[in-house]
Steps between C-alpha positions, in 0.01 A plus 500: 500500500441655840416866496770728647396650829625785712329693773550808705330501837559642843576232757448545873686250711430698817290812560818707505676345201312569173696410189461475125509158336480350153254214451212374286454752218407347165598638161320284238619498142361794307444703817856601576393859558288406799600394848226343710597526864352254745474664842390305804285656770685679777541322832646578840274795565489607138876544481581459134456230241599142572640257244553127500873540543614646835866481402746787452304754302778670310719211388312510168589858419664397168171340391313824562764693307449258212123549522540875490698464181263255331158654560455849357171569680529424870234718654389242754854393576619851566190558712596213727857625514366836606294346780808320627725803468260702713615285790852551634597133464352484151703800383812351654435173318471674164821694564692195624395300195665754268170569324537878502689530166226297328226718648684820405546375145130419469417867554616555143299226335176428686162657442387780731287288734802282575730802526281632782533171688873488434541850641308402814719192542821692439404772747460242777821319407702821475400584856670175597816549292552723197856389420421253221236725346739795489756282324227398251437862388165523674534880535499584125217251449297671773580838344334383180193382692465842665422632152229241429157614384356257756454682832517174699839423351625854567392475863638150555832591334533792742419266789773263384739794487424566866638156583790541254598826667536363852868398450750771412587333169135520400483870585814560295367310199171691504701823493740371231215397270342845531174365642442778755362746238252233389387445860456874544289509184285215637418711804260677263359179351124491445478190724533561873650155565780576254565833675524328838733228370727751328526701822583177685788428264630857532489464877781244477711637216518849655682359802828554314638844421497421128138396522400814689656735248366303203150546642560868575639558151183345357288738711341223704390725785201649313320174416592357841330793670193433287498139621463622858134552410451154346200298620736203542668503840795300366556763232498777762732299722747419224501861378574631850789257537651596164468871584668432833790340313524799266492737799829346613663684208540876562335581167198285578468631852501859374214431257292314758525754780207699360288182500538418870133596569392226257698242695366629831145456371580136425556441871118476509486248216269200535803270472721468807797412279452820299478700823831361625671551165379861487647569844837364390486702178444826689800428725725431200380804301542734797839359600776760503868411473 
């Protein structure tokens, strides 16, 4: 009997059209927990991975969904998905193939190494369209991952929440599931990457009035001010942007007025983006109705 075969590979039909494709992965009897992915060398200037089949890459979406359900350890498979999702067309392909519910569900069952790859893939896909993920209860799943003992998972879950929180529905769900206090707590995480990611998520959820006051009620300003001295420029940048959002509320603006000199000092920061953000923050804090 012929061995069943499936494959996940990224196909490049043109330099500007990378896609994900199923082909040529073998699952011999007795090794159903392993997926051996055959990847062909990149061509066309190193643009992606080329397969034998140049046909429509996503018409086999149901096969991939079946594979995700059959193989409980798909580290390599999810890795390839992540590589494809990092490209705009790859993320769109995953979304259009209705794979998001399967990926969200796997967050609950896969081992931590695969969870990290799933979170990377979801973050890229959610930037493309978060609608299906929001309907699949991705927000409460990400809330659970924020509490993980694994710092990589905490950081990547916060990064996925950044993408989730771009649409208004995502912002509302983050508020409804009481995630803002957890994000504020993560501002004091022992890992700097987690701090930066948590500040990034807060940057989006505090756009709404509910989000602003949830952060203020959780006393977010203190740890955010501490992050202004982080060695990571992205942490400083994200913290400034969150504080700027909080300064739009009268209560936040009142607290931050005594910290204007700190923001002025950041106009000399080594990062041009931090300099610009600090200038905007000062204008918002000093604004008078």
